[in-house]
Short mmCIF file of C-alpha atoms in Angstrom, two decimals:
data_model
loop_
_atom_site.label_atom_id
_atom_site.label_comp_id
_atom_site.label_asym_id
_atom_site.label_seq_id
_atom_site.Cartn_x
_atom_site.Cartn_y
_atom_site.Cartn_z
CA MET A 1 9.11 93.85 103.78
CA VAL A 2 8.85 97.37 102.36
CA HIS A 3 6.23 99.69 103.80
CA LEU A 4 4.64 101.99 101.25
CA ASN A 5 2.95 105.24 102.17
CA ALA A 6 0.58 107.25 100.08
CA VAL A 7 1.61 110.74 99.08
CA HIS A 8 -0.98 113.38 99.86
CA HIS A 9 -1.06 116.98 98.61
CA SER A 10 -2.95 119.83 100.21
CA PRO A 11 -5.89 121.02 98.13
CA LYS A 12 -4.97 123.73 95.67
CA VAL A 13 -6.31 127.18 96.41
CA THR A 14 -8.42 128.43 93.51
CA ASP A 15 -9.23 132.00 92.64
CA SER A 16 -13.03 132.00 92.81
CA GLY A 17 -13.53 135.44 94.23
CA GLY A 18 -11.26 137.95 92.56
CA GLY A 19 -7.95 136.45 93.77
CA SER A 20 -8.39 137.22 97.49
CA SER A 21 -7.72 133.60 98.57
CA LEU A 22 -4.49 133.49 96.58
CA SER A 23 -3.49 136.81 98.01
CA ASP A 24 -4.15 135.69 101.60
CA ALA A 25 -2.14 132.47 101.13
CA GLY A 26 0.74 134.39 99.58
CA SER A 27 0.71 136.85 102.45
CA ARG A 28 0.83 134.08 105.01
CA LEU A 29 3.79 132.44 103.25
CA ALA A 30 5.63 135.76 103.08
CA ASP A 31 5.04 136.38 106.79
CA LYS A 32 6.35 132.90 107.63
CA ALA A 33 9.47 133.39 105.50
CA GLN A 34 10.10 136.77 107.07
CA SER A 35 9.73 135.23 110.52
CA LEU A 36 12.35 132.59 109.70
CA LEU A 37 14.67 135.26 108.32
CA ARG A 38 14.33 137.24 111.53
CA LEU A 39 15.15 134.14 113.57
CA SER A 40 18.40 133.58 111.69
CA ASP A 41 19.59 137.03 112.79
CA GLU A 42 19.00 136.37 116.47
CA ALA A 43 21.96 135.51 118.74
CA ASP A 44 20.12 132.53 120.22
CA ASP A 45 19.29 130.90 116.91
CA PHE A 46 18.03 127.34 117.18
CA SER A 47 16.22 127.25 113.85
CA THR A 48 19.12 125.81 111.86
CA SER A 49 22.22 123.67 112.20
CA VAL A 50 25.44 125.06 113.73
CA TYR A 51 27.00 125.37 110.30
CA GLY A 52 23.90 127.09 108.90
CA SER A 53 24.02 129.84 111.52
CA ARG A 54 25.72 133.19 111.08
CA PHE A 55 28.42 132.11 113.56
CA ALA A 56 29.83 129.61 111.08
CA CYS A 57 31.30 132.43 108.99
CA GLN A 58 32.83 134.24 111.98
CA ASP A 59 36.27 133.79 113.50
CA LEU A 60 36.48 132.58 117.07
CA PRO A 61 37.71 135.35 119.41
CA ARG A 62 41.52 135.43 119.62
CA THR A 63 42.66 138.61 121.32
CA ARG A 64 39.60 140.34 122.84
CA MET A 65 36.48 139.31 124.70
CA PRO A 66 33.52 139.31 122.25
CA GLU A 67 30.83 141.95 122.61
CA GLU A 68 27.99 139.46 122.20
CA GLN A 69 27.31 135.98 123.47
CA MET A 70 27.24 132.83 121.39
CA PRO A 71 24.83 129.91 121.91
CA ARG A 72 26.56 127.21 123.94
CA ASP A 73 25.99 124.48 121.37
CA VAL A 74 27.56 126.65 118.67
CA ALA A 75 30.52 127.56 120.91
CA TYR A 76 31.03 123.89 121.73
CA ARG A 77 31.04 122.84 118.09
CA MET A 78 33.34 125.66 116.96
CA ILE A 79 35.92 124.96 119.68
CA LYS A 80 35.63 121.21 119.10
CA ASP A 81 36.37 121.80 115.41
CA ASP A 82 39.48 123.77 116.36
CA LEU A 83 40.64 120.94 118.62
CA SER A 84 40.07 118.36 115.89
CA LEU A 85 43.44 119.37 114.44
CA ASP A 86 45.18 117.98 117.55
CA ASN A 87 46.74 114.56 117.23
CA ASN A 88 44.84 111.46 118.34
CA PRO A 89 46.04 110.81 121.94
CA ARG A 90 45.95 107.03 121.40
CA LEU A 91 48.44 107.39 118.55
CA ASN A 92 50.71 109.64 120.62
CA LEU A 93 53.51 107.21 121.43
CA ALA A 94 55.76 110.03 122.66
CA SER A 95 54.11 110.49 126.02
CA PHE A 96 54.08 108.44 129.21
CA VAL A 97 50.86 110.22 130.19
CA THR A 98 47.69 108.14 130.51
CA THR A 99 45.33 108.38 127.52
CA TYR A 100 42.64 105.89 128.61
CA MET A 101 40.54 105.53 131.73
CA ALA A 102 37.41 103.51 132.39
CA GLN A 103 34.13 105.41 132.09
CA GLU A 104 33.41 105.01 135.81
CA ALA A 105 36.75 106.63 136.66
CA GLU A 106 36.11 109.46 134.21
CA LYS A 107 32.69 109.99 135.80
CA LEU A 108 34.20 110.23 139.30
CA MET A 109 36.71 112.80 138.05
CA THR A 110 34.00 114.86 136.36
CA GLU A 111 31.87 114.84 139.52
CA SER A 112 34.83 116.12 141.58
CA MET A 113 35.93 118.94 139.28
CA SER A 114 33.89 121.57 141.12
CA LYS A 115 35.56 120.88 144.47
CA ASN A 116 38.42 123.14 145.57
CA PHE A 117 40.72 120.53 147.01
CA ILE A 118 42.63 122.98 149.20
CA ASP A 119 39.52 123.21 151.40
CA TYR A 120 39.91 120.04 153.46
CA GLU A 121 37.25 121.08 155.97
CA GLU A 122 34.53 121.40 153.34
CA TYR A 123 35.60 118.29 151.42
CA PRO A 124 36.87 115.93 154.12
CA GLN A 125 36.31 112.75 152.13
CA SER A 126 38.43 114.00 149.23
CA ALA A 127 41.16 114.83 151.75
CA ASP A 128 40.79 111.37 153.27
CA ILE A 129 41.21 109.77 149.85
CA GLN A 130 44.48 111.70 149.44
CA SER A 131 45.64 110.39 152.82
CA ARG A 132 44.78 106.84 151.80
CA CYS A 133 46.73 107.26 148.55
CA VAL A 134 49.78 108.64 150.40
CA ASN A 135 49.68 105.67 152.77
CA MET A 136 49.30 103.12 149.97
CA ILE A 137 52.15 104.67 147.95
CA GLY A 138 54.35 104.87 151.06
CA ASP A 139 53.68 101.19 151.76
CA LEU A 140 54.41 100.30 148.12
CA PHE A 141 57.78 102.08 148.42
CA HIS A 142 58.60 100.40 151.77
CA ALA A 143 58.39 103.63 153.79
CA PRO A 144 58.85 103.19 157.55
CA SER A 145 55.44 102.68 159.15
CA GLY A 146 54.18 105.59 161.23
CA SER A 147 56.88 108.08 160.25
CA ALA A 148 56.70 108.72 156.51
CA VAL A 149 54.85 111.80 155.23
CA GLY A 150 53.71 112.82 151.78
CA THR A 151 51.38 114.87 149.65
CA SER A 152 49.83 115.06 146.20
CA ALA A 153 51.11 117.58 143.67
CA VAL A 154 50.33 118.85 140.18
CA GLY A 155 52.43 116.22 138.44
CA SER A 156 55.97 115.15 139.23
CA SER A 157 57.31 118.59 138.34
CA GLU A 158 55.76 120.19 141.43
CA ALA A 159 56.65 117.12 143.50
CA ILE A 160 60.30 117.51 142.43
CA MET A 161 60.31 121.22 143.26
CA LEU A 162 59.03 120.41 146.76
CA ALA A 163 61.66 117.71 147.27
CA VAL A 164 64.47 120.02 146.11
CA LEU A 165 63.26 122.76 148.45
CA ALA A 166 63.27 120.31 151.36
CA MET A 167 66.80 119.06 150.55
CA LYS A 168 68.17 122.58 150.17
CA ARG A 169 66.60 123.82 153.39
CA ARG A 170 67.85 120.78 155.35
CA TRP A 171 71.37 121.26 153.92
CA ARG A 172 71.34 124.95 154.89
CA GLN A 173 70.30 124.12 158.44
CA ARG A 174 73.10 121.55 158.66
CA GLN A 175 75.70 124.04 157.42
CA GLU A 176 74.54 126.73 159.82
CA ALA A 177 74.63 124.28 162.74
CA ARG A 178 78.28 123.54 161.85
CA GLY A 179 79.13 127.23 161.59
CA LYS A 180 79.85 126.93 157.86
CA PRO A 181 78.64 129.08 154.95
CA ALA A 182 75.47 128.03 153.17
CA THR A 183 75.84 130.07 150.01
CA ALA A 184 76.91 127.60 147.31
CA PRO A 185 74.62 124.53 147.22
CA ASN A 186 74.98 121.95 144.46
CA ILE A 187 72.96 118.97 143.32
CA ILE A 188 74.27 115.92 141.43
CA MET A 189 72.27 114.20 138.69
CA SER A 190 72.42 112.44 135.35
CA SER A 191 72.70 114.49 132.16
CA ALA A 192 69.59 112.56 131.03
CA VAL A 193 67.31 114.24 133.59
CA GLN A 194 63.99 115.72 132.55
CA VAL A 195 64.03 119.52 132.12
CA CYS A 196 62.15 120.12 135.39
CA TRP A 197 65.37 119.26 137.27
CA GLU A 198 67.25 121.98 135.43
CA LYS A 199 64.40 124.36 136.21
CA ALA A 200 64.48 123.46 139.92
CA ALA A 201 68.25 124.03 140.12
CA ARG A 202 68.04 127.38 138.31
CA TYR A 203 64.93 128.68 140.09
CA PHE A 204 66.28 127.79 143.54
CA GLU A 205 69.87 128.92 142.75
CA ILE A 206 71.58 125.55 143.04
CA GLU A 207 74.68 124.56 141.05
CA GLU A 208 74.07 121.62 138.70
CA ARG A 209 76.68 118.88 138.64
CA PHE A 210 76.11 116.30 135.93
CA VAL A 211 77.23 112.70 135.58
CA TYR A 212 77.35 112.44 131.80
CA CYS A 213 75.90 109.56 129.81
CA THR A 214 77.97 107.91 127.09
CA ARG A 215 77.15 105.94 123.95
CA GLU A 216 77.80 102.79 125.98
CA SER A 217 75.81 103.73 129.11
CA PHE A 218 72.70 105.87 129.49
CA VAL A 219 72.71 105.75 133.31
CA VAL A 220 74.98 107.27 135.96
CA ASN A 221 78.18 105.58 137.12
CA PRO A 222 77.76 105.28 140.94
CA ARG A 223 81.43 106.03 141.66
CA GLU A 224 81.43 109.11 139.45
CA MET A 225 78.32 110.39 141.22
CA VAL A 226 79.71 109.90 144.74
CA ASP A 227 83.08 111.39 143.70
CA LEU A 228 81.29 114.65 142.84
CA CYS A 229 79.84 115.00 146.35
CA ASP A 230 81.21 117.56 148.80
CA GLU A 231 79.97 119.41 151.88
CA ASN A 232 77.83 121.69 149.68
CA THR A 233 75.94 118.87 147.99
CA ILE A 234 72.27 118.97 148.95
CA GLY A 235 71.50 115.59 147.36
CA CYS A 236 72.03 113.01 144.63
CA VAL A 237 69.22 112.41 142.11
CA LEU A 238 68.67 108.89 140.72
CA LEU A 239 66.22 108.13 137.91
CA LEU A 240 63.94 105.12 138.07
CA GLY A 241 63.22 105.16 134.38
CA THR A 242 65.15 107.65 132.24
CA THR A 243 62.92 109.52 129.82
CA TYR A 244 64.99 108.41 126.83
CA THR A 245 65.37 104.68 127.27
CA GLY A 246 63.48 103.69 130.44
CA HIS A 247 66.65 102.42 132.17
CA TYR A 248 66.67 102.21 135.98
CA GLU A 249 69.70 103.78 137.67
CA ASP A 250 71.41 101.81 140.43
CA VAL A 251 70.04 103.42 143.58
CA ARG A 252 71.31 100.63 145.86
CA ALA A 253 74.90 100.99 144.61
CA VAL A 254 74.97 104.77 145.16
CA SER A 255 73.37 104.44 148.61
CA ASP A 256 75.83 101.76 149.73
CA LEU A 257 78.80 103.76 148.42
CA LEU A 258 77.69 106.88 150.30
CA VAL A 259 77.41 104.82 153.49
CA GLN A 260 80.80 103.14 152.97
CA ARG A 261 82.55 106.48 152.47
CA GLY A 262 80.66 108.19 155.29
CA VAL A 263 79.33 110.88 152.97
CA ASP A 264 76.44 112.77 154.57
CA VAL A 265 74.42 113.33 151.38
CA PRO A 266 70.81 112.14 150.86
CA ILE A 267 69.29 110.57 147.75
CA HIS A 268 66.10 111.58 145.99
CA VAL A 269 64.62 109.08 143.54
CA ASP A 270 62.77 110.46 140.54
CA ALA A 271 60.39 107.54 139.96
CA ALA A 272 58.00 109.53 137.76
CA SER A 273 57.63 106.73 135.22
CA GLY A 274 59.03 103.69 137.03
CA GLY A 275 57.52 104.06 140.48
CA PHE A 276 54.27 102.33 139.55
CA VAL A 277 56.02 99.70 137.41
CA ALA A 278 59.06 98.39 139.30
CA PRO A 279 57.21 97.28 142.48
CA PHE A 280 55.10 94.92 140.36
CA VAL A 281 57.52 93.88 137.61
CA VAL A 282 60.77 93.64 139.63
CA PRO A 283 59.62 93.62 143.29
CA ASP A 284 63.02 92.46 144.56
CA LEU A 285 64.85 95.42 143.05
CA GLU A 286 65.90 97.69 145.93
CA TRP A 287 65.59 101.30 144.81
CA ASP A 288 63.19 102.80 147.35
CA PHE A 289 63.22 103.39 151.12
CA ARG A 290 64.90 100.02 151.58
CA CYS A 291 68.06 101.94 150.62
CA GLU A 292 69.41 103.78 153.65
CA LYS A 293 70.25 107.06 151.93
CA VAL A 294 66.93 107.48 150.11
CA VAL A 295 65.01 110.26 151.89
CA SER A 296 62.38 111.20 149.29
CA ILE A 297 60.67 109.80 146.18
CA ASN A 298 58.39 111.36 143.60
CA VAL A 299 56.05 109.45 141.28
CA SER A 300 53.53 110.48 138.61
CA GLY A 301 49.96 109.30 139.01
CA HIS A 302 49.22 110.39 135.46
CA LYS A 303 51.83 108.11 133.93
CA TYR A 304 51.74 104.46 134.94
CA GLY A 305 49.45 105.39 137.84
CA LEU A 306 46.76 105.20 135.12
CA VAL A 307 45.19 108.61 135.82
CA TYR A 308 44.67 111.48 133.38
CA PRO A 309 47.04 114.47 133.83
CA GLY A 310 48.01 115.97 136.12
CA VAL A 311 48.68 114.45 139.50
CA GLY A 312 51.97 113.54 141.15
CA TRP A 313 53.05 112.39 144.58
CA VAL A 314 56.06 112.98 146.81
CA ILE A 315 56.88 110.88 149.88
CA TRP A 316 59.50 111.59 152.56
CA ARG A 317 61.05 108.87 154.72
CA ALA A 318 60.38 110.78 157.95
CA PRO A 319 59.27 114.28 159.07
CA GLU A 320 62.88 115.36 159.80
CA HIS A 321 63.55 115.27 156.05
CA LEU A 322 60.80 117.85 155.52
CA PRO A 323 61.87 120.93 157.55
CA PRO A 324 58.87 122.30 159.48
CA ASP A 325 59.60 125.90 158.45
CA LEU A 326 58.53 124.96 154.91
CA VAL A 327 55.13 123.74 156.10
CA PHE A 328 52.37 126.29 156.68
CA ASN A 329 49.50 125.78 159.10
CA ILE A 330 46.54 127.60 157.62
CA ASP A 331 43.16 128.42 159.12
CA TYR A 332 41.23 128.08 155.87
CA LEU A 333 37.45 128.35 155.92
CA GLY A 334 37.25 127.22 159.51
CA ALA A 335 39.82 124.43 159.71
CA GLN A 336 43.51 124.19 160.60
CA GLN A 337 45.47 122.60 157.75
CA SER A 338 49.13 121.84 157.09
CA SER A 339 50.15 122.89 153.60
CA PHE A 340 53.37 122.32 151.63
CA THR A 341 52.62 123.09 148.00
CA LEU A 342 53.61 125.53 145.27
CA ASN A 343 49.97 125.66 144.13
CA PHE A 344 46.95 126.51 146.26
CA SER A 345 43.49 126.16 144.73
CA LYS A 346 43.05 123.07 142.56
CA GLY A 347 40.28 120.63 141.65
CA ALA A 348 39.79 117.37 143.52
CA SER A 349 39.23 115.28 140.39
CA GLN A 350 42.75 113.82 140.42
CA GLN A 351 42.53 112.27 143.88
CA PRO A 352 39.86 109.58 143.38
CA ASP A 353 57.40 100.27 128.82
CA ALA A 354 59.61 102.30 126.75
CA HIS A 355 62.45 101.48 124.35
CA GLY A 356 64.79 103.29 121.94
CA ARG A 357 65.55 102.51 118.33
CA PRO A 358 68.58 104.08 116.61
CA ALA A 359 68.35 104.05 112.80
CA ARG A 360 70.95 102.14 110.79
CA PRO A 361 74.09 104.30 110.36
CA ASP A 362 74.43 103.41 106.66
CA ARG A 363 71.10 105.01 105.75
CA HIS A 364 70.89 108.45 104.13
CA TYR A 365 68.21 109.68 106.56
CA ASP A 366 68.02 109.97 110.32
CA GLU A 367 65.51 109.28 113.09
CA PHE A 368 63.88 112.69 112.68
CA ALA A 369 63.05 111.93 109.04
CA LEU A 370 61.41 108.66 110.08
CA ALA A 371 59.48 110.47 112.84
CA HIS A 372 58.19 112.99 110.28
CA ALA A 373 57.18 110.19 107.91
CA LEU A 374 55.30 108.37 110.67
CA ARG A 375 53.52 111.61 111.58
CA SER A 376 51.99 111.63 108.08
CA ARG A 377 50.39 108.27 109.00
CA GLY A 378 48.98 109.75 112.24
CA TRP A 379 51.64 108.34 114.63
CA VAL A 380 53.50 110.57 117.08
CA VAL A 381 56.81 108.74 117.54
CA PRO A 382 59.40 111.20 118.86
CA ALA A 383 63.02 111.44 117.78
CA TYR A 384 65.62 112.79 120.20
CA THR A 385 69.22 113.88 120.29
CA MET A 386 70.66 112.13 123.32
CA ALA A 387 72.35 113.64 126.36
CA PRO A 388 75.75 115.38 126.03
CA LYS A 389 78.89 113.32 125.39
CA THR A 390 77.07 110.65 123.37
CA ASP A 391 78.42 111.99 120.05
CA ARG A 392 74.96 113.45 119.26
CA LEU A 393 73.41 110.00 119.21
CA LYS A 394 69.83 110.12 117.92
CA MET A 395 67.06 107.71 118.75
CA LEU A 396 63.33 107.05 118.46
CA ARG A 397 61.23 106.22 121.49
CA VAL A 398 57.92 104.37 121.71
CA VAL A 399 55.99 104.39 124.98
CA VAL A 400 53.74 101.37 125.49
CA ARG A 401 50.70 102.31 127.58
CA GLU A 402 47.67 100.35 128.75
CA ASP A 403 45.60 101.26 125.68
CA PHE A 404 48.29 100.20 123.18
CA SER A 405 46.55 97.09 121.87
CA ARG A 406 48.00 94.26 119.78
CA SER A 407 46.17 95.52 116.70
CA LEU A 408 47.61 99.03 117.17
CA CYS A 409 51.07 97.49 117.54
CA ASP A 410 50.63 95.56 114.29
CA MET A 411 49.52 98.74 112.50
CA LEU A 412 52.50 100.69 113.88
CA LEU A 413 55.00 98.07 112.72
CA ALA A 414 53.37 97.95 109.30
CA ASP A 415 53.60 101.73 109.00
CA VAL A 416 57.24 101.75 110.19
CA ARG A 417 58.09 99.28 107.41
CA LEU A 418 56.09 101.37 104.93
CA CYS A 419 57.86 104.60 105.91
CA LEU A 420 61.30 102.97 105.91
CA GLY A 421 60.64 101.69 102.40
CA MET A 422 59.52 105.14 101.28
CA LEU A 423 62.62 106.80 102.76
CA ASP A 424 64.92 104.16 101.26
CA ALA A 425 63.43 104.94 97.84
CA THR A 426 63.80 108.72 98.26
CA ASP A 427 67.08 110.48 97.48
CA ARG A 428 68.99 112.44 100.14
CA GLU A 429 68.24 115.90 98.72
CA SER A 430 64.50 115.28 98.58
CA ILE A 431 64.50 114.10 102.20
CA LYS A 432 66.49 117.20 103.20
CA ARG A 433 64.02 119.53 101.44
CA GLN A 434 61.08 117.73 103.04
CA ASP A 435 62.70 118.00 106.47
CA GLU A 436 63.25 121.74 105.98
CA TYR A 437 59.63 122.18 104.90
CA VAL A 438 58.33 120.25 107.93
CA ARG A 439 60.44 122.30 110.34
CA ALA A 440 59.43 125.59 108.69
CA HIS A 441 55.70 124.99 108.31
CA LEU A 442 54.40 121.92 110.15
CA THR A 443 56.14 121.89 113.54
CA SER A 444 54.65 124.02 116.34
CA ALA A 445 57.54 126.49 116.05
CA GLY A 446 57.07 126.71 112.29
CA ARG A 447 53.30 127.17 112.49
CA ALA A 448 53.78 129.94 115.06
CA ARG A 449 55.45 132.11 112.41
CA HIS A 450 52.23 132.12 110.38
CA SER A 451 49.83 132.33 113.31
CA LYS A 452 47.69 135.37 114.04
CA HIS A 453 48.59 134.95 117.72
CA LYS A 454 52.38 134.64 117.88
CA PRO A 455 53.95 133.38 121.12
CA HIS A 456 56.95 135.26 122.49
CA SER A 457 60.13 133.35 121.73
CA TYR A 458 63.33 133.36 123.77
CA LYS A 459 66.02 132.20 121.37
CA GLY A 460 69.68 131.49 121.79
CA GLU A 461 69.66 130.63 125.51
CA THR A 462 72.84 128.93 126.68
CA HIS A 463 72.02 128.02 130.29
CA SER A 464 70.34 124.63 129.68
CA LEU A 465 71.75 121.31 128.53
CA GLN A 466 69.88 121.78 125.26
CA GLY A 467 71.30 125.28 124.80
CA LYS A 468 74.84 124.17 125.63
CA HIS A 469 75.02 120.75 123.98
CA GLY A 470 72.01 120.34 121.66
CA LYS A 471 70.35 117.72 123.86
CA THR A 472 66.65 117.29 123.05
CA HIS A 473 64.49 117.09 126.16
CA ALA A 474 62.31 114.01 125.99
CA THR A 475 58.55 114.27 126.34
CA CYS A 476 57.34 112.98 129.71
#
């Protein structure tokens, strides 16, 4: 049924007395128009839409604090419009980081953002939740009951830094007790490690010793790793889920070999991506504290722990593996607290499958060209140059997260076929020109050249694996 309404007009004003009525009406309309015009010039203008206000034709501040305020709804819309150029997180298949959480979990995080988590005395329940999480993670990793210790961190990067500090300090104490110099520590790890391991070694002045991957094997050879150990080795690093291919390194084999040879070197397991997968998918795989030489493990809550970034965890087998001179007892706002962190103040909101695909060698384009083509369809599928000594092997990686539905998978495969067909039909020179254009104008480094706010760039460094060998560090 259609409802019809009558249209009514206000009575016309007639000039029956020398035009005074018309004049009064015109004056009232002019005053009203002038009033509206004055409103549009006010800073707190709510008389029009965001895009009809004077702020719509102004640039957002870039280098200096603005002299005048902006209405909050306008500021929100302008910043939101800027952020709309970011990629869709659900289509970002490069990252292990969680992109979906239930609304109830999001609400709990939002309600805890205002709490300064370093203040355990004022927020005892938040601190208690951290303790529960440490205990549950320790139990999941088969930590000895009653002796294991641990803490939360800002992602696995901080957790790794803390573990490296503990290993270095314990090694130094051991060397000093033996009357030996403690000036040349080294750490042994795969050449496929995430860049935070290179940072930790460089920042804490530790020599890096790499077990190099090959085209046939993307994980460390246990014998090669143990052969590199000497009295200055602070620890061996094993990856439970390499960032390139998701392979698990053989922690049990390295641990047993160290025991057999009587080598006094501990193991740290970087379980950033695999720590919340392996216990459920392959529970009989021994990679954790069931291995005698494993003294510490880090894991990312914001990867397969299903929490938004950034929270990580680090667990030590026993207090003796965390030297007490690294732990600070702090009287903070009325309570004694033990603190071992690189950060201090932080919010409390964080407390409450991957595979590679090399392109066919007979094609006239590489994995980077396919990654660029998929980006035009909205997908972020990263291409990488593998670790050194793999003959510059390139690969694509897709991370399958909780919110990667069957329908999204079908759409991805359809777009991969579409892009492959397009690249097959495009000649080599055209693909090369397109690749050069993308690198010069569409990548973050390319866009920075045209940006009003240019980041400082350190070029030509030769101290990292990427600088030395051209390895591309995988997104974590």
